[in-house]
XYZ file of C-alpha atoms in Angstrom:
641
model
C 25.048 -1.312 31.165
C 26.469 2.169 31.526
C 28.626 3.836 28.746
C 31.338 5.933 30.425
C 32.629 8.479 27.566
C 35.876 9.623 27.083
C 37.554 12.065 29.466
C 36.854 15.119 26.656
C 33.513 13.890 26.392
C 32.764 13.692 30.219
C 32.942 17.228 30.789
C 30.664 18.083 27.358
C 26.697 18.729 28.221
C 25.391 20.719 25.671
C 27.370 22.780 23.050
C 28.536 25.517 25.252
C 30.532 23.337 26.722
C 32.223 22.379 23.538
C 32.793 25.908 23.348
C 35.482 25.715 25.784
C 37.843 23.434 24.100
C 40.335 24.754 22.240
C 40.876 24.008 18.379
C 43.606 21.357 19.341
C 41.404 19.404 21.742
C 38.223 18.910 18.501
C 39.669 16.021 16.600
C 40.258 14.024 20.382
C 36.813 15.024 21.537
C 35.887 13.998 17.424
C 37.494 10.113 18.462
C 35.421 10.407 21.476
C 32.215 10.997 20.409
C 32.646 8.622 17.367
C 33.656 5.848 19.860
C 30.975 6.624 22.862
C 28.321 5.593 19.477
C 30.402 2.714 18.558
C 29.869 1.434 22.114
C 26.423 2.331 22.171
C 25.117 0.881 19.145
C 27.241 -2.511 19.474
C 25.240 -2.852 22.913
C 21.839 -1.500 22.248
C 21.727 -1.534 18.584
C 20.608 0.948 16.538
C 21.328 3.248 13.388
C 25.167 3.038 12.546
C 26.990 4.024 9.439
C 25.864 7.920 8.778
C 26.077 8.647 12.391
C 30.101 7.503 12.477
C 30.077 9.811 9.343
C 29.426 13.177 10.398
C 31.213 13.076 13.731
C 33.239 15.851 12.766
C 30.913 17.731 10.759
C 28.758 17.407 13.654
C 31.649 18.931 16.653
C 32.133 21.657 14.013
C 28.927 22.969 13.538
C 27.889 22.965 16.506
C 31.072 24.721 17.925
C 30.804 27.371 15.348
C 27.094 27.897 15.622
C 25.163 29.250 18.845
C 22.425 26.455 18.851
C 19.520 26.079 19.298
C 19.391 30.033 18.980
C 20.823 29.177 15.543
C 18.496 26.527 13.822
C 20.141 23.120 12.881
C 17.896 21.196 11.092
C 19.394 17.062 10.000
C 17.691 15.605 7.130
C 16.351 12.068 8.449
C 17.668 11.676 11.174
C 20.006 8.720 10.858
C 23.176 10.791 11.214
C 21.795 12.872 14.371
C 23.258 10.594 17.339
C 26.337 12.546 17.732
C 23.874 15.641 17.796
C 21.946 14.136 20.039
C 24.778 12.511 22.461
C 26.505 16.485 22.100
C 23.164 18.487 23.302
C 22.090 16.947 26.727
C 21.211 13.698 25.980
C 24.444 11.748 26.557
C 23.051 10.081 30.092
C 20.251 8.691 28.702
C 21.441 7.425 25.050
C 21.044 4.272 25.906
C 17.139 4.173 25.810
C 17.690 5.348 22.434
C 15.004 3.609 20.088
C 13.954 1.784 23.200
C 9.635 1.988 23.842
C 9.380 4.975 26.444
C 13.146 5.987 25.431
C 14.784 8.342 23.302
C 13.544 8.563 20.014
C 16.065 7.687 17.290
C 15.505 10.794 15.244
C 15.484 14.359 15.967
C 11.955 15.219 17.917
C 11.010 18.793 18.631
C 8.899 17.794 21.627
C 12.614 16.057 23.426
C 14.713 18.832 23.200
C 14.878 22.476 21.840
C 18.293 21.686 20.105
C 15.954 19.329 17.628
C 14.780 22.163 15.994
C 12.682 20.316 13.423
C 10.972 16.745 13.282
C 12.272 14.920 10.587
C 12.098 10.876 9.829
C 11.240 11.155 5.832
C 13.916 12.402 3.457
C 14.896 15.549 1.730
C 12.289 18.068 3.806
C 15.265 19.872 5.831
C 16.054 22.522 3.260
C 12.179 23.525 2.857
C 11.862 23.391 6.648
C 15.577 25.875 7.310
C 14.361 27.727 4.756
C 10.789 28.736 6.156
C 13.186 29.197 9.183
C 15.186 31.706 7.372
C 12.288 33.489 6.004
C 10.975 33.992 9.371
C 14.005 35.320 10.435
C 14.258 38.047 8.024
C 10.236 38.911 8.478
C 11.115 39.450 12.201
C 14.252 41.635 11.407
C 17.056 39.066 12.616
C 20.094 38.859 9.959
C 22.455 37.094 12.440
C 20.348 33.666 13.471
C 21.979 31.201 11.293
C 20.046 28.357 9.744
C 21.443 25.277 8.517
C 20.388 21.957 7.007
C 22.687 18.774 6.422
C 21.385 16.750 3.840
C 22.632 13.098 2.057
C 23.171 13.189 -1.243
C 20.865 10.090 -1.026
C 17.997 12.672 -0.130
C 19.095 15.248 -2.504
C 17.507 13.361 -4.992
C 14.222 13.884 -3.700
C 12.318 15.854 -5.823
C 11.256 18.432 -2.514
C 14.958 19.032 -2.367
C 15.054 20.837 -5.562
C 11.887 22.473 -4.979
C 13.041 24.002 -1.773
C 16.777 24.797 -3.751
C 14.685 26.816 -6.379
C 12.836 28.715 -4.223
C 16.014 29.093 -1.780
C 17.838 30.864 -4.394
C 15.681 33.598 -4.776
C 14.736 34.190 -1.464
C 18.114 36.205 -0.086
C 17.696 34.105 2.962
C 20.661 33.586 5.446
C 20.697 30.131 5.392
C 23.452 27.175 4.089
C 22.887 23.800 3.107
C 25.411 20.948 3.416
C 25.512 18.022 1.183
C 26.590 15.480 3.196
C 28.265 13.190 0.439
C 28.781 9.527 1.098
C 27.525 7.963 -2.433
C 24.825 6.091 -0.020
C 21.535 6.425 1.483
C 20.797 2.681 3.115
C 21.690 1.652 -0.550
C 24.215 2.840 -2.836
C 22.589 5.597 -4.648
C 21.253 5.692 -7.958
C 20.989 8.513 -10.461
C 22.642 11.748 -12.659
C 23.012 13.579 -9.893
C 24.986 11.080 -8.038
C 27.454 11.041 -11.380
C 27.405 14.927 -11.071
C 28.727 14.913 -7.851
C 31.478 12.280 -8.346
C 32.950 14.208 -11.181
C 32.746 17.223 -8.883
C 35.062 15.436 -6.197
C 37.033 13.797 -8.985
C 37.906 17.035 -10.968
C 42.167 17.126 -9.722
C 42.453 19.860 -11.648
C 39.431 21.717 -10.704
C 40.248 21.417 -6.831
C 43.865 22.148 -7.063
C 42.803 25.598 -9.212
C 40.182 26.399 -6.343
C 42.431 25.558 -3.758
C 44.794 27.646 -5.207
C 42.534 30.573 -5.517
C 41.175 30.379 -2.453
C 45.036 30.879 -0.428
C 45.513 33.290 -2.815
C 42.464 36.249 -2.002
C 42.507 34.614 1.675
C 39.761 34.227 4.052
C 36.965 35.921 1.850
C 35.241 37.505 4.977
C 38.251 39.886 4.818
C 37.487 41.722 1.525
C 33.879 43.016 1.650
C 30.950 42.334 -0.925
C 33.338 43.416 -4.188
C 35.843 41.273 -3.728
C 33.343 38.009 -3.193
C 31.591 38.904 -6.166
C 35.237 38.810 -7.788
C 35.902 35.106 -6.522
C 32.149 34.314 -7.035
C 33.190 35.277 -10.962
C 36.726 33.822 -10.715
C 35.496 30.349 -8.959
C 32.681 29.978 -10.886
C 34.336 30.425 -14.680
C 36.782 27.828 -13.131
C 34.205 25.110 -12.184
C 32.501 25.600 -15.747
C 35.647 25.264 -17.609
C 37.116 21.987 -16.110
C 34.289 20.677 -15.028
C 33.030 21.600 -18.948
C 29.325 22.373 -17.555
C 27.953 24.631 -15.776
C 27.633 24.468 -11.765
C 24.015 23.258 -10.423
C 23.612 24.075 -7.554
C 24.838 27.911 -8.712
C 22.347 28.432 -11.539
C 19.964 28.060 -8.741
C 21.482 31.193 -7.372
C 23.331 29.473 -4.234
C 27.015 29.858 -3.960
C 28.659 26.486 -3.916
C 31.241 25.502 -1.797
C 33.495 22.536 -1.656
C 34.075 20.192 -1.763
C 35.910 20.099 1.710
C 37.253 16.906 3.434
C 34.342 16.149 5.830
C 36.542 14.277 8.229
C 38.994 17.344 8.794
C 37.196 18.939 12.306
C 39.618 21.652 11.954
C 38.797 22.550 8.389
C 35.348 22.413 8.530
C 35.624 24.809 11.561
C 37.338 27.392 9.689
C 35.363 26.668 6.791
C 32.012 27.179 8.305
C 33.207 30.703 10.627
C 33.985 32.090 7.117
C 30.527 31.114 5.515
C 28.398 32.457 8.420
C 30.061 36.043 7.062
C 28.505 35.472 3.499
C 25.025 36.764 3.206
C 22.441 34.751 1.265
C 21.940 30.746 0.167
C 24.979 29.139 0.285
C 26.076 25.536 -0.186
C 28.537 23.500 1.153
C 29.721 20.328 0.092
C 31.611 17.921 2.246
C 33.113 14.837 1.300
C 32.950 12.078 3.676
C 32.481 8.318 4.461
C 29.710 6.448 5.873
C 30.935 4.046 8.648
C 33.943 6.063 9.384
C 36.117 5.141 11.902
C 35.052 1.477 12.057
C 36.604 -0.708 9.463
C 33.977 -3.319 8.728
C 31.052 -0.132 8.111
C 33.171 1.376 5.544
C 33.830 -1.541 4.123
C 30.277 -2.713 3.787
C 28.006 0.223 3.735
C 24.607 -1.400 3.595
C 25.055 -4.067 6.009
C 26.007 -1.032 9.093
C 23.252 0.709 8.157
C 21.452 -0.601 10.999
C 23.334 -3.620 12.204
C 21.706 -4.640 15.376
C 23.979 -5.665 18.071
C 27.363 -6.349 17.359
C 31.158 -6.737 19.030
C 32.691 -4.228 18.564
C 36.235 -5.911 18.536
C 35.441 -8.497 15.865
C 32.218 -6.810 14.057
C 30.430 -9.961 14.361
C 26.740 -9.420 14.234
C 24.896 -10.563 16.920
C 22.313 -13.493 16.030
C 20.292 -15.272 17.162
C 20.561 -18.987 16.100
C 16.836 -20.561 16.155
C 17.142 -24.037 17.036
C 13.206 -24.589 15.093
C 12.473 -23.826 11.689
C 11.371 -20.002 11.419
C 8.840 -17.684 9.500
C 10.886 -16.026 6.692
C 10.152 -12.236 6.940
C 7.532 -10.776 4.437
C 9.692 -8.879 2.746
C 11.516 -11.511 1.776
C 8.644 -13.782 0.265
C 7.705 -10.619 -1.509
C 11.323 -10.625 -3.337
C 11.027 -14.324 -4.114
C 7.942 -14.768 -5.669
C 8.049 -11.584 -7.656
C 10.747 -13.719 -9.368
C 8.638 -16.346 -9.371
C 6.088 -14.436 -10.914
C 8.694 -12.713 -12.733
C 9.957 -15.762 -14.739
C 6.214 -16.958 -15.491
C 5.360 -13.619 -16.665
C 7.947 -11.238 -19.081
C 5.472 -8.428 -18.643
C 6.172 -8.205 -14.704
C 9.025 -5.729 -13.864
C 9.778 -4.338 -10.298
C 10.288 -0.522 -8.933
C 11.568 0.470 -5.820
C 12.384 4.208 -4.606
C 16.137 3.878 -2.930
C 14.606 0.821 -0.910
C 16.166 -2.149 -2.635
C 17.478 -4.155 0.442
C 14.863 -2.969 2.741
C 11.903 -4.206 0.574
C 14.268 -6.921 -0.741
C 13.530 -5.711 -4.325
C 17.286 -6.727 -4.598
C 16.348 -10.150 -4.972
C 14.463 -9.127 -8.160
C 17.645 -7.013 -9.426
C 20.067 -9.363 -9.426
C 17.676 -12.246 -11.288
C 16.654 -9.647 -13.501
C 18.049 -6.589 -13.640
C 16.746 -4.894 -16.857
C 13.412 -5.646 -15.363
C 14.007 -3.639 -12.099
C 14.501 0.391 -11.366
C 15.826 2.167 -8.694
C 14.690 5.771 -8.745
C 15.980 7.073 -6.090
C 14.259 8.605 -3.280
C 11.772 9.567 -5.314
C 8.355 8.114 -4.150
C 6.291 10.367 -6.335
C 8.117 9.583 -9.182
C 8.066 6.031 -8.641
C 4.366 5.892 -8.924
C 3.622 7.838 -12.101
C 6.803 5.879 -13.674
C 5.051 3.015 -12.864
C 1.914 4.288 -14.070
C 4.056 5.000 -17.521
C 5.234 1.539 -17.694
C 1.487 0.381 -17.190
C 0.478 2.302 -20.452
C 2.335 0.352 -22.662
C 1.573 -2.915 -21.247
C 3.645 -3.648 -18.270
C 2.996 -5.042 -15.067
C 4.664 -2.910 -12.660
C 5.150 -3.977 -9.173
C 5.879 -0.543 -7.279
C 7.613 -1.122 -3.614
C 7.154 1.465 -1.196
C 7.136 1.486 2.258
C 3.611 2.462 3.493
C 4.859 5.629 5.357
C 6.243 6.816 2.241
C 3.669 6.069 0.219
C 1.856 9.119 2.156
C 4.290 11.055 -0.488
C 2.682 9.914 -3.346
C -0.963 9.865 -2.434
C -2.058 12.194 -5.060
C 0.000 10.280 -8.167
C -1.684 6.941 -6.748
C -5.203 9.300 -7.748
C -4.546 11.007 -10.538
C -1.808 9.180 -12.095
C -2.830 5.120 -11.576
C -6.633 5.209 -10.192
C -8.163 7.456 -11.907
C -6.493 6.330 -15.295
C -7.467 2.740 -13.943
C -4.098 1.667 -14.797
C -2.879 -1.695 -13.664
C -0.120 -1.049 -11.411
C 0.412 -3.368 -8.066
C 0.954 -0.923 -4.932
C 2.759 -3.257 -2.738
C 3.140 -1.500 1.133
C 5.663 -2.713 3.084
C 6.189 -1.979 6.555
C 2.351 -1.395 7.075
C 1.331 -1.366 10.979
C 4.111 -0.541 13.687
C 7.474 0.085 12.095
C 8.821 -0.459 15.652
C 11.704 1.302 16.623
C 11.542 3.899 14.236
C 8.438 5.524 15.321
C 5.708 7.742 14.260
C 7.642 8.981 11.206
C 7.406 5.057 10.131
C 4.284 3.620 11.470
C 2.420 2.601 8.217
C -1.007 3.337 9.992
C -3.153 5.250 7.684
C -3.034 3.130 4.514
C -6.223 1.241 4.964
C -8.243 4.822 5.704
C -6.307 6.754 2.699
C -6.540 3.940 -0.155
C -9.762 2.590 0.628
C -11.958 5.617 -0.379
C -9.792 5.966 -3.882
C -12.126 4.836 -6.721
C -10.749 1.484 -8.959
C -8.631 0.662 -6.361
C -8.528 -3.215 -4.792
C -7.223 -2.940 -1.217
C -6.021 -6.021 0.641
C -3.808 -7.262 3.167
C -2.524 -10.567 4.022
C -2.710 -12.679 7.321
C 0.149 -14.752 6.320
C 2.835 -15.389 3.992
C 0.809 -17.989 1.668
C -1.968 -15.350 1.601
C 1.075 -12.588 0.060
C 1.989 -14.951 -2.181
C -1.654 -15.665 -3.991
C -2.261 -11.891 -3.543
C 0.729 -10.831 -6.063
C -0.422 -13.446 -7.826
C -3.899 -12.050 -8.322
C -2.633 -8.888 -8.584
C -0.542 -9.449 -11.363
C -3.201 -10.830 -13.190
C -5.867 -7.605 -12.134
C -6.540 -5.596 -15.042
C -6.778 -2.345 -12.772
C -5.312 -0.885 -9.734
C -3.701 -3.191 -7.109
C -2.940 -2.972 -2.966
C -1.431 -5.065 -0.961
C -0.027 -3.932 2.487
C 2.017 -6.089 4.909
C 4.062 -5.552 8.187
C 7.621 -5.440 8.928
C 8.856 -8.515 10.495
C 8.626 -12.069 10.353
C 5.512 -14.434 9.434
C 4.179 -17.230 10.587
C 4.638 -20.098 8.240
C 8.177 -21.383 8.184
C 6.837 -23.802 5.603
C 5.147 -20.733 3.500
C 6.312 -21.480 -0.621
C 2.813 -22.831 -1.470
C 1.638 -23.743 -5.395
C 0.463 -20.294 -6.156
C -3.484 -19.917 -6.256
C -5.484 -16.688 -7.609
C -7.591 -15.287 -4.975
C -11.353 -14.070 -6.152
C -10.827 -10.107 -5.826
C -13.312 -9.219 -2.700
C -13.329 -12.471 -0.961
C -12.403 -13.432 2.563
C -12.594 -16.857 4.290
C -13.896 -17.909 7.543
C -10.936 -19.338 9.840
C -13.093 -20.658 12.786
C -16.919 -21.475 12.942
C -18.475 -20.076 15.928
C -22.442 -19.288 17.326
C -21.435 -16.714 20.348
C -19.392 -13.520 18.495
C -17.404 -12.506 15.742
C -14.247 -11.500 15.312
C -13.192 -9.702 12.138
C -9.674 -9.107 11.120
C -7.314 -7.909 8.393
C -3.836 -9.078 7.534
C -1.115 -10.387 9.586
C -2.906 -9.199 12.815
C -5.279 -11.878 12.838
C -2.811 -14.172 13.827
C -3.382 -13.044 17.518
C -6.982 -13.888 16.553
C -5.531 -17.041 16.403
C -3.040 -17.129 18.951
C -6.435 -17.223 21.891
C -7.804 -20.206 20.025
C -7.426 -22.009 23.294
C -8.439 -19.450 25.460
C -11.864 -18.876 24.232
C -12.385 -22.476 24.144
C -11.624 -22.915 28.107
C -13.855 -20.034 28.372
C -16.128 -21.938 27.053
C -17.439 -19.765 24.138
C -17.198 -20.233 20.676
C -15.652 -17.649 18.522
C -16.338 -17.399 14.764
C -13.340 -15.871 13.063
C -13.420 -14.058 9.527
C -10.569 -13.337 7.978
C -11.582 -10.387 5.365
C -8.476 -10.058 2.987
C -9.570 -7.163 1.515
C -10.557 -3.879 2.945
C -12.081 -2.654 -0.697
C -14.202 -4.813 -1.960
C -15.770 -5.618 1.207
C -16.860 -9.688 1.076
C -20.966 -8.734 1.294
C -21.916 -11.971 1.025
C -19.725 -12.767 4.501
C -20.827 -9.772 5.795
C -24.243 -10.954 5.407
C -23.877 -14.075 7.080
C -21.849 -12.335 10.132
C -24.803 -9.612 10.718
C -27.192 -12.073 10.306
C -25.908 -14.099 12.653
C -24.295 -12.531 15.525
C -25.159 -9.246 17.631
C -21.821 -8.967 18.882
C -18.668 -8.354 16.655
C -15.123 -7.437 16.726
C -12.664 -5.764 13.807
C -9.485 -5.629 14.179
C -6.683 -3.991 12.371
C -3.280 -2.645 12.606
C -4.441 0.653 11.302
C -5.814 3.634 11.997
C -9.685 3.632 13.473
C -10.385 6.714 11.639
C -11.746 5.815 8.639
C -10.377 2.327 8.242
C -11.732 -1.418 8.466
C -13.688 -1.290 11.079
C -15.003 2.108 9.935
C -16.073 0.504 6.757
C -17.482 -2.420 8.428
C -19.875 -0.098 9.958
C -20.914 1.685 7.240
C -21.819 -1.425 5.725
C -23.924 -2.581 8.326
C -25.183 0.586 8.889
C -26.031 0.914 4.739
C -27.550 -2.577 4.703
C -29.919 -2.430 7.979
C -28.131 -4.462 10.175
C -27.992 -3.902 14.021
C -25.031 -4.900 16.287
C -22.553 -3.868 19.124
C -19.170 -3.463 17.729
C -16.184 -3.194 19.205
C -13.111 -2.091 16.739
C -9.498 -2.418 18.083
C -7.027 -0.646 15.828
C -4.569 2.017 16.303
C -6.800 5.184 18.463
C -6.293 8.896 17.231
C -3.604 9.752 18.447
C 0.574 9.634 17.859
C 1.436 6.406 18.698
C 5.722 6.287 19.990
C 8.443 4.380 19.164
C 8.994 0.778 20.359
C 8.586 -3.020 19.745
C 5.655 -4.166 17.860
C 4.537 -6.016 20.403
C 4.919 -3.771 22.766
C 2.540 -0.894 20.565
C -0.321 -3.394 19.713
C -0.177 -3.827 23.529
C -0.194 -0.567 24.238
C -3.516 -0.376 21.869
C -5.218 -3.032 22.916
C -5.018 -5.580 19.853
C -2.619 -7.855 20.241
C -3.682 -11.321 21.945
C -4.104 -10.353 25.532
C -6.024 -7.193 24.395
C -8.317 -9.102 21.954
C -9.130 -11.762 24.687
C -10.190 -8.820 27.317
C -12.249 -7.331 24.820
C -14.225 -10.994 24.132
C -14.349 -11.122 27.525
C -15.807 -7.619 28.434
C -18.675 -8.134 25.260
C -19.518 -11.155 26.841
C -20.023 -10.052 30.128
C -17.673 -12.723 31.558
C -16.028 -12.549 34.947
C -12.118 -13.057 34.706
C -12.514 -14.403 38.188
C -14.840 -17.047 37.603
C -13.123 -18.320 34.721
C -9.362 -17.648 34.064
C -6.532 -14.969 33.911
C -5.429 -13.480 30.493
């Protein structure tokens, strides 16, 4: 199904050709735009709210600046589909997110308007800054450099690390808070309460409106008089505000806040800062959803709806007409209550992720015995690692891509302190549609060589439940990692059992190979049960649970047993499962041909799950043709996969 766009939008390629419009024409091309994504993402689905919300902050910058000479650079990514749709992408929007498509965050390798790969929070002020110091090494003082960042990410601690440096640097560069009060979740914090008593000072506004008309456009005086209004504004802001400005004792003038939904405005706003030499910020005021009633209204739902209509805002669904696998997140939120109400000790922490990991579930049953820190991943883990000291049992939710963050406080703060904090990794595997920025695929390889650390993974949702269950109980360092998505076990609230730390089970006896596998992915293990068995072979299948400890005493038996084996995992090769599988065979003697399917050494794209374990060779079809090919058999002679 084709989009057609509005008869502005028609004409508008790239951003030279929003060039051409005349100051009148921005706030219809601004309706446009925001309806061309409104018709996109109620057909194809997608990322919603924060992309309605900068629509006009989006038309304005980019028909002020002269990109991609002049470096834009969107924290996330969420709110970059109007960039995208306004920089030569518009025809083919609707593969957006879709495997072989458009990626749904900005990608350096798709287009030079992306100027800088982004899919975790708060790195676009470090990266426009390195920009900007490149830019004055080489001798350029007009290339602009700008970064648009949530106030969600500004709480990221690499925000204010990039905001100290930037304010002694003399760079040419500005950075816009883009201020909704959300992230995917309402945001959490003092700096969130700063903010709102920024943009609900009356007084102070109407005093720096009021000065502002007064000395006029400052590009008009010269350097004195902005140091005059740079004294003036800022003796304002710390008397009615009664403390002092942030973001200006970092040494960057501050800005705002402007009405983020006034095209106009902003354009005016933004021709007058590019005059202003040095860090500058800007902060606009605006609302996530905008433009479509039921996303303002309910910020967290339109993150990401899905499909939708777009004339009732009924989310699309489908209605199963069997009973269905509950997704693992999900039976992560509900027994950590169960566990929860067993167990005082137990308390939950989450970093800005409360719906996504379902954490929420634990925050409204107990919600002294939660924390949201904000996106704050680092932070998150040593917090938890506090908690731990004085005899808590904190179970810390992080998404396994954004664990990468806080790889050294899981060391030093948790594992080497042998501190009993449960790690629990959601999303681990494919994210899906989200990409390489989300693919939880290096867990298994980066946790499983830290010392007093249990690694383990489930391959269903009874297996999650007797692993935080263990966990909770482990008197040291705890991992579990599980995908996105649903289970298998539609029936899955089993009597909660401990499991023996290091111990796998075997799932099917068998005499002719082995087949090894960790967590959910040995479902498609599984899933051929029938197929080897009109093949005629017989297929042992070990399900390992744990990826440190190893189960030696299974290993044993499979190496002593069979010549031919299989691991499978939906993580990286390098240095994961099946590499540790080897060098335990390798370390105890053993001889064998293995075969390990995981995800190869390389970036692996954007798309369904199913579609990426195809594409790697482990999901059912791909484990059968491997069987196959160690067994010599010929697909002919027997049957099709």
């Amino acid at each position: 199904m084709q989009i057609e766009p509005g008869k502005l939008l028609r004409g508008i390629h790239y951003p030279e050709d929003l060039k051409n419009l005349s100051k009148d024409q921005l706030v219809q091309i601004c309706d446009e735009l925001r309806q061309f994504i409104i018709d996109h993402v109620s057909v194809y689905g997608g990322h919603f709210g924060a992309g309605l919300g900068v629509v006009e902050l989006t038309v304005a910058l980019h028909y002020v600046l002269n990109t991609p000479d002049d470096q834009l650079i969107w924290d996330v990514g969420h709110q970059a589909y109007g960039h995208k749709i306004l920089t030569g992408r518009r025809n083919d929007f609707h593969t957006n997110r879709l495997y072989k498509g458009l990626s749904g965050f900005p990608k350096r390798k798709e287009s030079p308007f992306d100027s800088f790969g982004v899919g975790h929070s708060s790195t676009s002020i470090s990266a426009a800054l390195g920009m900007a110091m490149a830019s004055k090494y080489k001798g350029d003082t007009k290339r602009q450099h700008v970064a648009v960042i949530g106030d969600g990410a500004m709480t990221g601690g690499m925000a204010f690390e990039a905001m100290n440096h930037a304010g002694v640097s003399d760079s040419n560069m500005v950075i816009i808070l883009n201020d909704n009060c959300m992230s995917i979740d309402p945001n959490v914090g003092a700096l969130k309460d700063y903010l709102t008593d920024i943009t609900t000072s009356h007084t102070y506004n109407k005093v720096k409106d009021e000065v502002w008309h007064l000395l006029g456009k400052i590009s008009k005086f010269g350097f004195s008089a902005q140091d005059v209004v740079s004294k003036v504004e800022g003796a304002i802001k710390s008397a009615l505000l009664k403390q002092s400005n942030l973001f200006e004792s970092l040494n960057l003038r501050y800005f705002g806040p402007v009405d983020g939904h006034d095209v106009n405005h902003l354009v005016e706003v933004l021709n007058d800062l590019k005059d202003i030499p040095g860090p500058k910020i800007l902060h606009c005021i605006t609302v996530k959803g905008k433009g479509f009633a039921p996303a303002e209204k309910d910020q967290t739902k339109w993150h990401a709806p899905g499909k939708f209509d777009k004339i009732t805002g009924e989310i699309s669904k489908k209605i199963p007409t069997t009973p269905q696998a509950p997704k693992y997140q999900d039976v992560f939120g509900h027994t950590l209550v169960e566990l929860a109400e067993k167990n005082d000790k137990i308390v939950g922490v989450t970093p800005a992720m409360p719906s996504g990991s379902s954490m929420n579930i634990m925050m409204k049953a107990f919600p002294d015995r939660s924390f949201d820190v904000g996106i704050a991943e680092q932070h998150a883990v040593t917090f938890s690692a506090g908690l731990s000291t004085q005899g808590l049992v904190p179970f810390c939710n992080i998404y396994s891509t954004f664990m990468q963050r806080a790889y050294d406080q899981v060391i030093h703060d948790v594992c080497l302190q042998d501190l009993p904090v449960v790690l629990c990794l959601d999303r681990a595997g494919f994210a899906g549609a989200d990409g390489p920025t989300h693919h939880g695929a290096y867990d298994l390889a980066y946790l499983r060589c830290v010392p007093n650390l249990v690694v383990s993974a489930p391959m269903n949702e009874e297996e999650l439940r007797n692993l935080m269950f263990s966990g909770a109980e482990h008197q040291a360092p705890y991992a579990i990692r599980y995908p996105r998505g649903q289970g298998v076990m539609p029936d899955w609230k089993k009597p909660l059992r401990k499991i023996p730390t290091g111990q796998g089970r075997i799932i099917t006896e068998g005499k002719d190979i082995a087949i090894l596998s960790i967590g959910h992915i040995g479902n498609y293990v599984l899933d051929n049960s029938e197929k080897f068995e009109s093949l005629g072979l017989s297929v042992a299948h070990y399900d390992m649970r744990f990826v440190k400890p190893l189960d030696e005493s299974l290993l044993h038996e499979v190496f002593g047993k069979f010549d031919k084996v299989i691991t499978v995992e939906d993580g990286c090769l390098m240095g994961g499962f099946g590499s540790a599988v080897l060098e335990w065979m390798m370390d105890h003697g053993y001889q064998a041909r293995i075969k390990r399917l995981g995800i190869p050494d390389k970036v692996i794209e954007h798309g369904e799950q199913i579609e990426l374990h195809h594409e790697c060779g482990f999901d059912a079809s791909g484990i059968l043709q491997t069987v196959k090919d160690m067994m010599n058999l010929n697909v002919e002679d027997k049957i099709k996969i």
